[in-house]
CSV table of C-alpha atoms in Angstrom, one decimal:
chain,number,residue,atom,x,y,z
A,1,UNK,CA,0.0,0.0,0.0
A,2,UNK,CA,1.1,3.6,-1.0
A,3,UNK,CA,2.3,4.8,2.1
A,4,UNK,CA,3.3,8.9,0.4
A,5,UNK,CA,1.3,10.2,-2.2
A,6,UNK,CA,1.5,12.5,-4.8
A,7,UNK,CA,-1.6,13.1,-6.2
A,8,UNK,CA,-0.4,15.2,-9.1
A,9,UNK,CA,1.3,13.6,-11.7
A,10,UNK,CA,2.5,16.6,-13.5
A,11,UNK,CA,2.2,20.6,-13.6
A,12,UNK,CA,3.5,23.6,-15.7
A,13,UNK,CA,4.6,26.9,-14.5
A,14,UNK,CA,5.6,29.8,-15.9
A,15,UNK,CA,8.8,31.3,-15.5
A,16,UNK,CA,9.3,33.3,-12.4
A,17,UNK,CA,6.5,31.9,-10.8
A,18,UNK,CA,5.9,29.8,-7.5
A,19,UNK,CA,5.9,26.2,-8.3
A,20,UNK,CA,4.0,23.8,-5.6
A,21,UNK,CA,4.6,20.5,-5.1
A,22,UNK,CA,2.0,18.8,-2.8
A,23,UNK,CA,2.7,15.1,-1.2
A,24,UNK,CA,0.3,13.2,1.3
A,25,UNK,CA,1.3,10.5,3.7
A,26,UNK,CA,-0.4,8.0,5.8
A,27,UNK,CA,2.1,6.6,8.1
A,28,UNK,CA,2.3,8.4,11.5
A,29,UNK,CA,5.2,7.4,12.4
A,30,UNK,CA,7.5,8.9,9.7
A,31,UNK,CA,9.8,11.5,11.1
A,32,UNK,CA,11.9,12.4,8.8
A,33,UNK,CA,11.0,13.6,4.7
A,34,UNK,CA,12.7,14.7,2.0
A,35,UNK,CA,12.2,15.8,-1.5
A,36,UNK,CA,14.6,14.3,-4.3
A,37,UNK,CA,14.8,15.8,-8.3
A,38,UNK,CA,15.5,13.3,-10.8
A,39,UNK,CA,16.3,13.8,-14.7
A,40,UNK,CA,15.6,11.2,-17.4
A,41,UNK,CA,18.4,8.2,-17.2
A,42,UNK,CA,19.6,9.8,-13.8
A,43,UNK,CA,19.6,8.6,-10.0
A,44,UNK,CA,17.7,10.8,-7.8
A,45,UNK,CA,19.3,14.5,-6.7
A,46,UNK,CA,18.8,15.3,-2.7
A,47,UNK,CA,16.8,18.9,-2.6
A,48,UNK,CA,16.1,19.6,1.0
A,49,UNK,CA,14.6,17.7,3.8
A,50,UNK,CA,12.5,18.7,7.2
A,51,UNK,CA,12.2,16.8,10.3
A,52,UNK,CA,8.7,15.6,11.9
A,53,UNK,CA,9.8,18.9,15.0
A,54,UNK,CA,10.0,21.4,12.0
A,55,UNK,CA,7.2,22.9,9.8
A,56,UNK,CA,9.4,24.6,7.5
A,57,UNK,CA,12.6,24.5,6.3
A,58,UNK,CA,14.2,26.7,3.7
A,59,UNK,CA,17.3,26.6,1.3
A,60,UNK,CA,18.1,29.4,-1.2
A,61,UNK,CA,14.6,28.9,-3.9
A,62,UNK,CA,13.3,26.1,-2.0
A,63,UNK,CA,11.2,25.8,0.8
A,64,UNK,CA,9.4,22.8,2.4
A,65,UNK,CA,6.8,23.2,4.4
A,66,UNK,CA,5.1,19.9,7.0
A,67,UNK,CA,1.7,20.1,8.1
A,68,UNK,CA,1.7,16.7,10.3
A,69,UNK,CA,-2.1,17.2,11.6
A,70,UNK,CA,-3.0,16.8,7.7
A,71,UNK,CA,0.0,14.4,7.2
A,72,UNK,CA,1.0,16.3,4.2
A,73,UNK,CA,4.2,18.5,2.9
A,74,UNK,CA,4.8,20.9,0.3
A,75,UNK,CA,7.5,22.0,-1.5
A,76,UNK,CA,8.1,25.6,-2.9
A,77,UNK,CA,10.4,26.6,-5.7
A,78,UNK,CA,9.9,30.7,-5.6
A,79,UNK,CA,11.0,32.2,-8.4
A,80,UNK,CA,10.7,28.7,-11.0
A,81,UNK,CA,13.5,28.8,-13.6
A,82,UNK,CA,13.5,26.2,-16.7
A,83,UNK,CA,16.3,24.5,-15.4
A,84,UNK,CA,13.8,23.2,-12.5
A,85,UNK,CA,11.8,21.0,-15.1
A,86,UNK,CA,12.0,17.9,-14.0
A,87,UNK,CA,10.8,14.7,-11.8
A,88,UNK,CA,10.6,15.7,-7.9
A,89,UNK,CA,9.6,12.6,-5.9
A,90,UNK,CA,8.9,13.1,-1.9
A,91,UNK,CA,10.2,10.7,0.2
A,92,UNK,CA,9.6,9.7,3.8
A,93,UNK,CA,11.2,7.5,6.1
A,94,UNK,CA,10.9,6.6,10.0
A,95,UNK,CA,14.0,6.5,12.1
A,96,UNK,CA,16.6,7.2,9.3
A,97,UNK,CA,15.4,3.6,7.9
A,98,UNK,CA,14.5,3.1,4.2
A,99,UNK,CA,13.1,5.8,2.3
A,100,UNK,CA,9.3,5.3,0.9
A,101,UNK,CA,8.5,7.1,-1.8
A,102,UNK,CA,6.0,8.9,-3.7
A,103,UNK,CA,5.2,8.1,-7.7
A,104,UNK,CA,6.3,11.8,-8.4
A,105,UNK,CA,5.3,14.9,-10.0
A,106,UNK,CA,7.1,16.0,-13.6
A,107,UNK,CA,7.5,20.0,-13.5
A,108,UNK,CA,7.5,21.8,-16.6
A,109,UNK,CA,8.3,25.7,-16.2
A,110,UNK,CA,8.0,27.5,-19.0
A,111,UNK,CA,10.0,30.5,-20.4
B,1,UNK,CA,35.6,12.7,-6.3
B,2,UNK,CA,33.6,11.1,-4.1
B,3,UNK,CA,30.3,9.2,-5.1
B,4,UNK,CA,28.2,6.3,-6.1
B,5,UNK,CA,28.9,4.2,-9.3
B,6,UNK,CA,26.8,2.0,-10.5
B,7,UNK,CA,27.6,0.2,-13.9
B,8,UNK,CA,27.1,-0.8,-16.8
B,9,UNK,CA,24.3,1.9,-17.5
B,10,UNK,CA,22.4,-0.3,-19.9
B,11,UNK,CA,22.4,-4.4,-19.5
B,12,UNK,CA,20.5,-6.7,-21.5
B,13,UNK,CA,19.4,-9.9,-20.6
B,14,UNK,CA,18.4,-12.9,-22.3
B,15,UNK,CA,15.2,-14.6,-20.2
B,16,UNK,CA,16.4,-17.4,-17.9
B,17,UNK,CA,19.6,-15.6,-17.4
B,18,UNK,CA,21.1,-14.4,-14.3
B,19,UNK,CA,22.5,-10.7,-14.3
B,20,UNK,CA,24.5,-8.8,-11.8
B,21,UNK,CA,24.3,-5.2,-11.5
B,22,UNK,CA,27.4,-3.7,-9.7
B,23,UNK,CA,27.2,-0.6,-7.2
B,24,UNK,CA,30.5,1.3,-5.4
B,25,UNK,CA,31.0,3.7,-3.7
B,26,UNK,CA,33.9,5.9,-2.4
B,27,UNK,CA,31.6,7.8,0.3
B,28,UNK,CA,32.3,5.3,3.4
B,29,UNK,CA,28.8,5.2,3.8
B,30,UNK,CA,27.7,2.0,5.8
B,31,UNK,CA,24.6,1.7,4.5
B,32,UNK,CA,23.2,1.0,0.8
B,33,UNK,CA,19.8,0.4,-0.7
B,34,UNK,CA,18.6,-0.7,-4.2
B,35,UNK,CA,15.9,0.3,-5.7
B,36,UNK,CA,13.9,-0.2,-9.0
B,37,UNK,CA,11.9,2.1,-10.6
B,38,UNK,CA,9.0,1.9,-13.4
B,39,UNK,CA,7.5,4.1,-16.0
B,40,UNK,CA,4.9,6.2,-14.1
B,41,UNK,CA,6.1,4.6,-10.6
B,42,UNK,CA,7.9,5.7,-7.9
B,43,UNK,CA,11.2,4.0,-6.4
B,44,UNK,CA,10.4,0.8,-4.5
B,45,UNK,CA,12.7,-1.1,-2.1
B,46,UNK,CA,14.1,-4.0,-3.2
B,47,UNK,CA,17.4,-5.0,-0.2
B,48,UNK,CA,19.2,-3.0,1.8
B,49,UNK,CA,22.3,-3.3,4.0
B,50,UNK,CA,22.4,-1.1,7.5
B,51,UNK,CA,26.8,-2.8,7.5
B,52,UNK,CA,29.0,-4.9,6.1
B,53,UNK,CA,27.6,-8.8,6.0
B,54,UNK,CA,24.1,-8.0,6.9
B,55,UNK,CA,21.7,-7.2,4.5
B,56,UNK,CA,17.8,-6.9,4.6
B,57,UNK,CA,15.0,-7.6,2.2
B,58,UNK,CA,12.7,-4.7,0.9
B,59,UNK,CA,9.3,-4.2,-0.5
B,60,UNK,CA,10.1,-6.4,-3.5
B,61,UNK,CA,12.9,-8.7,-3.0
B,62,UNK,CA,11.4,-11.6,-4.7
B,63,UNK,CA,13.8,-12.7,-7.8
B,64,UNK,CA,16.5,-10.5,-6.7
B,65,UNK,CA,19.6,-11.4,-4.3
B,66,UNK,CA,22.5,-9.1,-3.0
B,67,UNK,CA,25.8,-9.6,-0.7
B,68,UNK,CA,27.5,-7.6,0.8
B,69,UNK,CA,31.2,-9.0,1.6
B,70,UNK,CA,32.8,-4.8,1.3
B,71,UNK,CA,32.1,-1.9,2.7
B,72,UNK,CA,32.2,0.1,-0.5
B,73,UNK,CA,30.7,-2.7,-2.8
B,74,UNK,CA,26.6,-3.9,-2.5
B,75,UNK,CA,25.9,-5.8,-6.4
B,76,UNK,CA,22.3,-6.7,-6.8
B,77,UNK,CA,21.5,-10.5,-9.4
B,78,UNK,CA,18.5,-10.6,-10.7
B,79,UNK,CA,17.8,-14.1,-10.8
B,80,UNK,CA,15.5,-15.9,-13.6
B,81,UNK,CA,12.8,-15.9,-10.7
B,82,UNK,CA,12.6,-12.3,-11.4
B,83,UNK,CA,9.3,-12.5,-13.7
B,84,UNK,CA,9.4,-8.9,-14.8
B,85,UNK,CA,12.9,-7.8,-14.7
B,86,UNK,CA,13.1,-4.7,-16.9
B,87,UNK,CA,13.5,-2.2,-15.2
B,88,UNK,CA,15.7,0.8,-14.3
B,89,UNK,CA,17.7,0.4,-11.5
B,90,UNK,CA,19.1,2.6,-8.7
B,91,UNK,CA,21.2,2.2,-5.7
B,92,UNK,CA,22.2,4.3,-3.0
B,93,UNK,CA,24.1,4.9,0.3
B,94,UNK,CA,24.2,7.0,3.2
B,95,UNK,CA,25.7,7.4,6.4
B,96,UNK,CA,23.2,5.4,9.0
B,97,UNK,CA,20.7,7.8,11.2
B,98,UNK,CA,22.2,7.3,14.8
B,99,UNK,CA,23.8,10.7,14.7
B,100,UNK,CA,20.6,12.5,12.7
B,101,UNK,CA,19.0,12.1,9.7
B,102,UNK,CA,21.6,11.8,6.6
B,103,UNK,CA,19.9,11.9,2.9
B,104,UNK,CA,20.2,9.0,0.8
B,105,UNK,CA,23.0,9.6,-2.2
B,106,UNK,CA,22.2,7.6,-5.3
B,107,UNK,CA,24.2,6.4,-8.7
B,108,UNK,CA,23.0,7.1,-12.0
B,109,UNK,CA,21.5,3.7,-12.5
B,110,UNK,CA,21.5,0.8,-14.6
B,111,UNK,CA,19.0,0.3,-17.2
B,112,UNK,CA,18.1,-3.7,-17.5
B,113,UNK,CA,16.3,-4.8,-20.7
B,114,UNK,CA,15.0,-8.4,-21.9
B,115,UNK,CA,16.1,-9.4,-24.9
């Protein structure tokens, strides 16, 4: 069973604009998420991460934010720049174990 | 440079053959996991090893066996058991979480097709 979720398979942003990623999870005990970028015929990039004591964390463009009444996290790429087209899977893990993750969501920003 | 290395990038594979897929890494990362992902699918577990000589079976491990006899070195057979073995295939390593949560570092991947 799909323990993270992301719900949308794909979206398209212009240039300059906020791009949201949404993910969903249903295990309570994960304490520990991260979002990964992937290319075609490439291994996963790490982006940023947030622990379960955190609602937001924030590196240069990107933010993640972790709502953990809802079970849900969001990631925010403010301003979007073509170069951020890609595949951004969540991931979630509990205790530093083995990383579960989402199916992913291709991004398209457009010039 | 220091990284994960996983080769060859594309393997063919005649059905009923064995295949090994090889993964190394330089990081000194005790930990490694291999995944496999499909078109439209997100990356599923299929072994992982927390140290050297102990290894654990993921989501999927059916058809598929590991070892891991070096620190640096975690190769993944896909055994003719495997009934759907193409694939692409990623590993990855990072340090374990006793001392706080450490991302995962993956290789490029191997890309493993039936002939």
């Amino acid at each position: 069973d799909q323990q993270v979720k992301q719900n949308s398979p794909s979206l398209s942003v212009q240039e300059g604009r906020i791009s949201i990623l949404n993910c969903d999870y249903t295990n309570s005990m994960f304490d520990y998420f991260l979002w990964y970028k992937k290319y075609p015929a490439e291994g996963p990039t790490f982006l940023i991460s947030i622990s379960s004591i955190k609602d937001k964390n924030e590196d240069g463009r990107f933010t993640v934010f972790l709502n953990k009444s809802a079970k849900h996290l969001s990631l925010h790429i403010v301003p979007s720049q073509p170069g951020d087209s890609a595949v951004y899977f969540c991931a979630a893990s509990r205790s530093g174990y083995a990383l579960n993750f989402g199916k992913g969501t291709s991004l398209l920003v457009t010039p | 440079d220091g990284g994960i290395t996983q080769s060859p990038k594309y393997l063919f594979r005649k059905e009923g053959q064995n295949v090994t897929l090889s993964c190394e890494q330089n990081l000194n990362h005790d930990a490694m996991y291999w995944y496999r992902q499909d078109p439209g699918q997100g990356l599923r577990l299929i072994y992982y090893s927390q140290i050297v000589n102990d290894f654990q079976k993921g989501d999927i491990a059916e058809g598929y066996s590991v070892s891991r006899e070096k620190k640096e070195s975690f190769p993944l057979t896909v055994t003719s058991a495997q009934k759907n073995p193409t694939a692409f295939y990623l590993c990855a390593s990072r340090v374990p979480g006793r001392e706080g949560n450490q991302p995962q570092h993956f290789g490029d991947g191997t890309r493993l097709s039936i002939l």
